PDB file of C-alpha atoms in Angstrom:
ATOM      1  CA  MET D   1      63.998 -27.566 -40.203  1.00  0.00           C
ATOM      2  CA  ASP D   2      63.481 -23.633 -39.498  1.00  0.00           C
ATOM      3  CA  ALA D   3      60.311 -22.217 -41.950  1.00  0.00           C
ATOM      4  CA  THR D   4      62.480 -21.940 -45.251  1.00  0.00           C
ATOM      5  CA  THR D   5      64.418 -25.679 -45.223  1.00  0.00           C
ATOM      6  CA  ALA D   6      60.318 -26.393 -44.975  1.00  0.00           C
ATOM      7  CA  GLY D   7      59.082 -24.609 -47.416  1.00  0.00           C
ATOM      8  CA  ARG D   8      61.548 -25.846 -49.618  1.00  0.00           C
ATOM      9  CA  ALA D   9      61.423 -29.635 -48.972  1.00  0.00           C
ATOM     10  CA  MET D  10      58.070 -30.429 -48.933  1.00  0.00           C
ATOM     11  CA  PRO D  11      57.506 -29.962 -53.083  1.00  0.00           C
ATOM     12  CA  ILE D  12      59.892 -31.842 -52.961  1.00  0.00           C
ATOM     13  CA  LEU D  13      58.290 -34.637 -50.779  1.00  0.00           C
ATOM     14  CA  VAL D  14      54.744 -34.332 -52.344  1.00  0.00           C
ATOM     15  CA  GLY D  15      57.021 -34.936 -55.401  1.00  0.00           C
ATOM     16  CA  ALA D  16      58.282 -37.570 -54.207  1.00  0.00           C
ATOM     17  CA  VAL D  17      55.101 -39.295 -53.064  1.00  0.00           C
ATOM     18  CA  GLY D  18      53.101 -37.726 -56.482  1.00  0.00           C
ATOM     19  CA  GLY D  19      55.943 -39.892 -58.176  1.00  0.00           C
ATOM     20  CA  LEU D  20      55.871 -43.038 -56.043  1.00  0.00           C
ATOM     21  CA  ALA D  21      52.061 -43.405 -56.895  1.00  0.00           C
ATOM     22  CA  TRP D  22      52.459 -42.676 -60.919  1.00  0.00           C
ATOM     23  CA  ALA D  23      55.005 -45.015 -61.070  1.00  0.00           C
ATOM     24  CA  ALA D  24      52.334 -48.253 -59.214  1.00  0.00           C
ATOM     25  CA  SER D  25      49.738 -46.887 -60.998  1.00  0.00           C
ATOM     26  CA  MET D  26      51.899 -47.310 -64.242  1.00  0.00           C
ATOM     27  CA  ARG D  27      53.085 -50.878 -62.852  1.00  0.00           C
ATOM     28  CA  GLY D  28      49.373 -51.872 -62.372  1.00  0.00           C
ATOM     29  CA  MET D  29      48.018 -51.026 -65.317  1.00  0.00           C
ATOM     30  CA  MET D  30      50.940 -53.426 -67.069  1.00  0.00           C
ATOM     31  CA  ALA D  31      49.380 -56.069 -64.960  1.00  0.00           C
ATOM     32  CA  GLN D  32      46.356 -55.255 -65.930  1.00  0.00           C
ATOM     33  CA  LEU D  33      47.518 -55.530 -70.075  1.00  0.00           C
ATOM     34  CA  ALA D  34      49.976 -58.178 -69.019  1.00  0.00           C
ATOM     35  CA  GLY D  35      47.379 -60.213 -67.016  1.00  0.00           C
ATOM     36  CA  ALA D  36      47.714 -64.034 -66.559  1.00  0.00           C
ATOM     37  CA  ASP D  37      51.592 -63.983 -67.835  1.00  0.00           C
ATOM     38  CA  SER D  38      52.339 -60.383 -65.386  1.00  0.00           C
ATOM     39  CA  THR D  39      55.041 -61.142 -62.375  1.00  0.00           C
ATOM     40  CA  PHE D  40      56.177 -59.038 -59.833  1.00  0.00           C
ATOM     41  CA  HIS D  41      60.237 -58.768 -58.883  1.00  0.00           C
ATOM     42  CA  TRP D  42      62.057 -57.109 -56.670  1.00  0.00           C
ATOM     43  CA  LEU D  43      64.352 -55.914 -58.824  1.00  0.00           C
ATOM     44  CA  GLY D  44      61.468 -54.823 -61.638  1.00  0.00           C
ATOM     45  CA  THR D  45      59.146 -53.622 -59.575  1.00  0.00           C
ATOM     46  CA  PHE D  46      60.551 -51.512 -57.256  1.00  0.00           C
ATOM     47  CA  GLY D  47      64.265 -51.154 -59.208  1.00  0.00           C
ATOM     48  CA  PHE D  48      62.723 -49.849 -62.519  1.00  0.00           C
ATOM     49  CA  ILE D  49      59.846 -48.394 -61.616  1.00  0.00           C
ATOM     50  CA  LEU D  50      58.966 -47.764 -58.207  1.00  0.00           C
ATOM     51  CA  ILE D  51      61.853 -46.217 -57.487  1.00  0.00           C
ATOM     52  CA  PRO D  52      63.010 -44.061 -60.490  1.00  0.00           C
ATOM     53  CA  GLY D  53      59.035 -43.036 -60.334  1.00  0.00           C
ATOM     54  CA  THR D  54      59.763 -41.751 -56.769  1.00  0.00           C
ATOM     55  CA  ALA D  55      63.354 -39.838 -58.096  1.00  0.00           C
ATOM     56  CA  MET D  56      60.972 -37.925 -61.288  1.00  0.00           C
ATOM     57  CA  GLY D  57      58.380 -37.096 -58.715  1.00  0.00           C
ATOM     58  CA  ALA D  58      61.374 -35.846 -56.034  1.00  0.00           C
ATOM     59  CA  LEU D  59      63.152 -34.053 -58.867  1.00  0.00           C
ATOM     60  CA  PHE D  60      59.465 -32.056 -60.787  1.00  0.00           C
ATOM     61  CA  GLY D  61      59.528 -30.783 -56.962  1.00  0.00           C
ATOM     62  CA  TRP D  62      62.402 -29.566 -56.446  1.00  0.00           C
ATOM     63  CA  ALA D  63      62.078 -27.330 -60.186  1.00  0.00           C
ATOM     64  CA  PHE D  64      58.950 -26.546 -58.758  1.00  0.00           C
ATOM     65  CA  ALA D  65      59.743 -25.904 -55.831  1.00  0.00           C
ATOM     66  CA  ARG D  66      62.598 -23.735 -57.028  1.00  0.00           C
ATOM     67  CA  ARG D  67      59.333 -22.073 -59.773  1.00  0.00           C
ATOM     68  CA  ILE D  68      57.739 -20.804 -57.046  1.00  0.00           C
ATOM     69  CA  ALA D  69      60.531 -18.813 -54.743  1.00  0.00           C
ATOM     70  CA  GLY D  70      61.751 -17.766 -58.529  1.00  0.00           C
ATOM     71  CA  ARG D  71      64.449 -19.261 -59.251  1.00  0.00           C
ATOM     72  CA  PRO D  72      63.651 -20.932 -62.166  1.00  0.00           C
ATOM     73  CA  ARG D  73      67.047 -19.958 -64.296  1.00  0.00           C
ATOM     74  CA  GLY D  74      69.950 -22.803 -63.797  1.00  0.00           C
ATOM     75  CA  ALA D  75      67.691 -25.183 -62.925  1.00  0.00           C
ATOM     76  CA  ALA D  76      66.977 -25.919 -66.775  1.00  0.00           C
ATOM     77  CA  TRP D  77      68.254 -29.649 -66.509  1.00  0.00           C
ATOM     78  CA  LEU D  78      65.283 -30.659 -63.976  1.00  0.00           C
ATOM     79  CA  THR D  79      63.168 -30.804 -66.774  1.00  0.00           C
ATOM     80  CA  LEU D  80      65.119 -33.972 -67.503  1.00  0.00           C
ATOM     81  CA  ALA D  81      62.935 -35.487 -64.455  1.00  0.00           C
ATOM     82  CA  PRO D  82      61.837 -38.139 -66.909  1.00  0.00           C
ATOM     83  CA  PHE D  83      65.305 -39.759 -67.735  1.00  0.00           C
ATOM     84  CA  ALA D  84      64.862 -41.200 -63.804  1.00  0.00           C
ATOM     85  CA  MET D  85      63.061 -43.754 -65.097  1.00  0.00           C
ATOM     86  CA  ALA D  86      64.956 -44.857 -67.895  1.00  0.00           C
ATOM     87  CA  ALA D  87      65.758 -48.036 -66.071  1.00  0.00           C
ATOM     88  CA  ASP D  88      64.924 -49.665 -68.350  1.00  0.00           C
ATOM     89  CA  PRO D  89      65.920 -48.526 -72.612  1.00  0.00           C
ATOM     90  CA  ALA D  90      63.085 -49.187 -73.585  1.00  0.00           C
ATOM     91  CA  THR D  91      60.810 -46.583 -72.294  1.00  0.00           C
ATOM     92  CA  LEU D  92      63.619 -43.917 -73.826  1.00  0.00           C
ATOM     93  CA  PRO D  93      60.952 -42.335 -76.703  1.00  0.00           C
ATOM     94  CA  LEU D  94      58.171 -42.035 -74.732  1.00  0.00           C
ATOM     95  CA  LEU D  95      60.395 -40.356 -71.691  1.00  0.00           C
ATOM     96  CA  ALA D  96      62.155 -38.139 -74.698  1.00  0.00           C
ATOM     97  CA  ALA D  97      58.065 -37.495 -75.533  1.00  0.00           C
ATOM     98  CA  PHE D  98      57.387 -36.086 -72.074  1.00  0.00           C
ATOM     99  CA  ILE D  99      60.278 -33.186 -72.608  1.00  0.00           C
ATOM    100  CA  GLY D 100      58.952 -32.842 -76.103  1.00  0.00           C
ATOM    101  CA  ALA D 101      55.367 -32.151 -75.187  1.00  0.00           C
ATOM    102  CA  GLY D 102      57.008 -29.027 -72.592  1.00  0.00           C
ATOM    103  CA  PHE D 103      59.598 -28.211 -75.693  1.00  0.00           C
ATOM    104  CA  LEU D 104      56.465 -27.468 -77.343  1.00  0.00           C
ATOM    105  CA  PHE D 105      55.164 -24.982 -75.288  1.00  0.00           C
ATOM    106  CA  SER D 106      58.058 -23.607 -73.735  1.00  0.00           C
ATOM    107  CA  HIS D 107      59.196 -20.463 -76.716  1.00  0.00           C
ATOM    108  CA  ARG D 108      62.526 -20.862 -75.995  1.00  0.00           C
ATOM    109  CA  SER D 109      63.526 -21.708 -79.214  1.00  0.00           C
ATOM    110  CA  ARG D 110      62.591 -21.121 -83.643  1.00  0.00           C
ATOM    111  CA  ARG D 111      59.079 -22.269 -83.626  1.00  0.00           C
ATOM    112  CA  TRP D 112      60.017 -25.008 -86.915  1.00  0.00           C
ATOM    113  CA  VAL D 113      62.952 -26.361 -83.690  1.00  0.00           C
ATOM    114  CA  ARG D 114      59.678 -26.598 -80.994  1.00  0.00           C
ATOM    115  CA  LEU D 115      57.343 -27.988 -84.328  1.00  0.00           C
ATOM    116  CA  LEU D 116      60.164 -30.983 -85.024  1.00  0.00           C
ATOM    117  CA  ALA D 117      60.374 -31.508 -81.259  1.00  0.00           C
ATOM    118  CA  GLY D 118      57.276 -31.254 -79.860  1.00  0.00           C
ATOM    119  CA  ILE D 119      54.203 -32.352 -82.581  1.00  0.00           C
ATOM    120  CA  PRO D 120      56.580 -36.714 -82.471  1.00  0.00           C
ATOM    121  CA  SER D 121      55.864 -35.857 -78.697  1.00  0.00           C
ATOM    122  CA  LEU D 122      52.284 -35.446 -79.344  1.00  0.00           C
ATOM    123  CA  LEU D 123      51.404 -38.361 -81.673  1.00  0.00           C
ATOM    124  CA  MET D 124      53.796 -40.591 -79.430  1.00  0.00           C
ATOM    125  CA  LEU D 125      51.719 -39.987 -76.164  1.00  0.00           C
ATOM    126  CA  ALA D 126      48.159 -39.862 -78.335  1.00  0.00           C
ATOM    127  CA  ALA D 127      48.943 -43.409 -80.382  1.00  0.00           C
ATOM    128  CA  VAL D 128      50.013 -44.926 -77.257  1.00  0.00           C
ATOM    129  CA  PRO D 129      46.692 -45.100 -75.979  1.00  0.00           C
ATOM    130  CA  ILE D 130      44.942 -45.759 -78.862  1.00  0.00           C
ATOM    131  CA  GLY D 131      47.226 -48.565 -78.910  1.00  0.00           C
ATOM    132  CA  VAL D 132      46.160 -49.908 -75.681  1.00  0.00           C
ATOM    133  CA  ALA D 133      42.707 -48.705 -76.538  1.00  0.00           C
ATOM    134  CA  LEU D 134      42.927 -51.667 -79.571  1.00  0.00           C
ATOM    135  CA  ILE D 135      44.713 -54.747 -78.402  1.00  0.00           C
ATOM    136  CA  SER D 136      42.538 -53.934 -74.407  1.00  0.00           C
ATOM    137  CA  ASP D 137      39.068 -54.300 -76.320  1.00  0.00           C
ATOM    138  CA  ILE D 138      37.627 -50.120 -75.711  1.00  0.00           C
ATOM    139  CA  SER D 139      34.079 -51.409 -76.136  1.00  0.00           C
ATOM    140  CA  THR D 140      34.144 -53.353 -72.678  1.00  0.00           C
ATOM    141  CA  PRO D 141      34.698 -51.541 -69.196  1.00  0.00           C
ATOM    142  CA  HIS D 142      37.750 -53.267 -68.795  1.00  0.00           C
ATOM    143  CA  GLY D 143      39.045 -51.996 -71.368  1.00  0.00           C
ATOM    144  CA  ALA D 144      37.715 -48.490 -72.105  1.00  0.00           C
ATOM    145  CA  TRP D 145      39.199 -48.030 -68.146  1.00  0.00           C
ATOM    146  CA  LEU D 146      42.393 -49.465 -69.272  1.00  0.00           C
ATOM    147  CA  THR D 147      42.814 -47.073 -71.794  1.00  0.00           C
ATOM    148  CA  VAL D 148      41.597 -43.828 -69.875  1.00  0.00           C
ATOM    149  CA  GLN D 149      44.232 -45.581 -67.291  1.00  0.00           C
ATOM    150  CA  ILE D 150      47.249 -45.008 -69.522  1.00  0.00           C
ATOM    151  CA  GLY D 151      45.929 -41.890 -70.970  1.00  0.00           C
ATOM    152  CA  ALA D 152      45.603 -39.614 -67.686  1.00  0.00           C
ATOM    153  CA  LEU D 153      49.221 -41.262 -66.504  1.00  0.00           C
ATOM    154  CA  LEU D 154      50.724 -40.088 -69.171  1.00  0.00           C
ATOM    155  CA  TRP D 155      49.704 -37.260 -69.535  1.00  0.00           C
ATOM    156  CA  VAL D 156      51.219 -36.592 -66.481  1.00  0.00           C
ATOM    157  CA  PRO D 157      54.739 -36.336 -66.387  1.00  0.00           C
ATOM    158  CA  ALA D 158      53.645 -34.538 -69.889  1.00  0.00           C
ATOM    159  CA  LEU D 159      51.290 -31.402 -68.378  1.00  0.00           C
ATOM    160  CA  ALA D 160      53.684 -31.457 -65.797  1.00  0.00           C
ATOM    161  CA  GLU D 161      57.196 -30.630 -68.011  1.00  0.00           C
ATOM    162  CA  ILE D 162      54.902 -28.009 -70.050  1.00  0.00           C
ATOM    163  CA  VAL D 163      54.640 -26.451 -67.094  1.00  0.00           C
ATOM    164  CA  LEU D 164      57.538 -26.170 -65.833  1.00  0.00           C
ATOM    165  CA  GLN D 165      58.954 -25.349 -69.739  1.00  0.00           C
ATOM    166  CA  SER D 166      56.424 -22.413 -70.168  1.00  0.00           C
ATOM    167  CA  THR D 167      57.816 -18.871 -69.132  1.00  0.00           C
ATOM    168  CA  ARG D 168      56.709 -16.775 -67.121  1.00  0.00           C
ATOM    169  CA  GLY D 169      55.079 -13.831 -68.593  1.00  0.00           C
ATOM    170  CA  ASP D 170      57.901 -11.290 -67.981  1.00  0.00           C
ATOM    171  CA  GLY D 171      57.684  -9.815 -71.044  1.00  0.00           C
ATOM    172  CA  ALA D 172      54.555  -8.581 -69.470  1.00  0.00           C
ATOM    173  CA  ALA D 173      55.738  -7.546 -66.076  1.00  0.00           C
ATOM    174  CA  ARG D 174      59.232  -5.971 -68.211  1.00  0.00           C
ATOM    175  CA  VAL D 175      56.127  -4.112 -69.832  1.00  0.00           C
ATOM    176  CA  ALA D 176      54.226  -2.554 -66.395  1.00  0.00           C
ATOM    177  CA  ALA D 177      57.651  -2.133 -65.521  1.00  0.00           C
ATOM    178  CA  PRO D 178      57.926   1.939 -64.957  1.00  0.00           C
ATOM    179  CA  GLN D 179      60.603   3.341 -67.737  1.00  0.00           C
ATOM    180  CA  PRO D 180      62.771   6.466 -66.720  1.00  0.00           C
ATOM    181  CA  LEU D 181      61.831   9.870 -68.141  1.00  0.00           C
ATOM    182  CA  PRO D 182      63.911  11.585 -70.319  1.00  0.00           C
ATOM    183  CA  GLY D 183      66.649  14.241 -68.804  1.00  0.00           C
ATOM    184  CA  LYS D 184      64.280  17.101 -69.311  1.00  0.00           C
ATOM    185  CA  ASP D 185      61.274  15.445 -68.213  1.00  0.00           C
ATOM    186  CA  ARG D 186      63.496  14.342 -64.865  1.00  0.00           C
ATOM    187  CA  ARG D 187      64.488  17.187 -64.003  1.00  0.00           C
ATOM    188  CA  ALA D 188      61.296  18.812 -64.475  1.00  0.00           C
ATOM    189  CA  ALA D 189      59.550  15.767 -62.284  1.00  0.00           C
ATOM    190  CA  GLY D 190      62.082  16.896 -59.152  1.00  0.00           C
ATOM    191  CA  GLN D 191      61.064  20.567 -59.360  1.00  0.00           C
ATOM    192  CA  GLN D 192      57.646  19.458 -59.260  1.00  0.00           C
ATOM    193  CA  ALA D 193      58.360  17.285 -56.357  1.00  0.00           C
ATOM    194  CA  GLU D 194      60.643  19.714 -54.286  1.00  0.00           C
ATOM    195  CA  ALA D 195      57.288  22.621 -55.216  1.00  0.00           C
ATOM    196  CA  ALA D 196      54.890  20.156 -53.423  1.00  0.00           C
TER     197      ALA D 196
END
């Protein structure tokens, strides 16, 4: 494997491992919320949570690899990475909230469109930890820990989406680029260069 291939594969590998760790943490949080009623099954735990979470992380890694390489265009579909977790349809609103949070800060559409999609997404990302706080009794160490955990877990993919969908400052680059001189000034500059 050459250096170029390794450089492209490493972000995908890191993303996959991070996605697996994220999914495993999410499953642990779910077990804590369910308490004694929580059960683990091969299909439910691995098929619906761990493997899809790994795929989501790998797709995020691929998207970041393209961004680092300066090739963000043509990979807009990679921002749909959270939908790799859509094996459970009940998660669709939350997965859409991750993408909506990124779209809110993307500056890629009219402001009212971004607000229409982004504000409900942010409200959902805030409402879920609040709901957990009410259910688990945030006044106890265990309840406070669960609230912090779910809040942090939800914002990991949301922040990844915000970074991926944000602009790269192309406008600043265009402003900084030298502008072509008018014909008269260009001839004068050429004469000065010949004289030097």
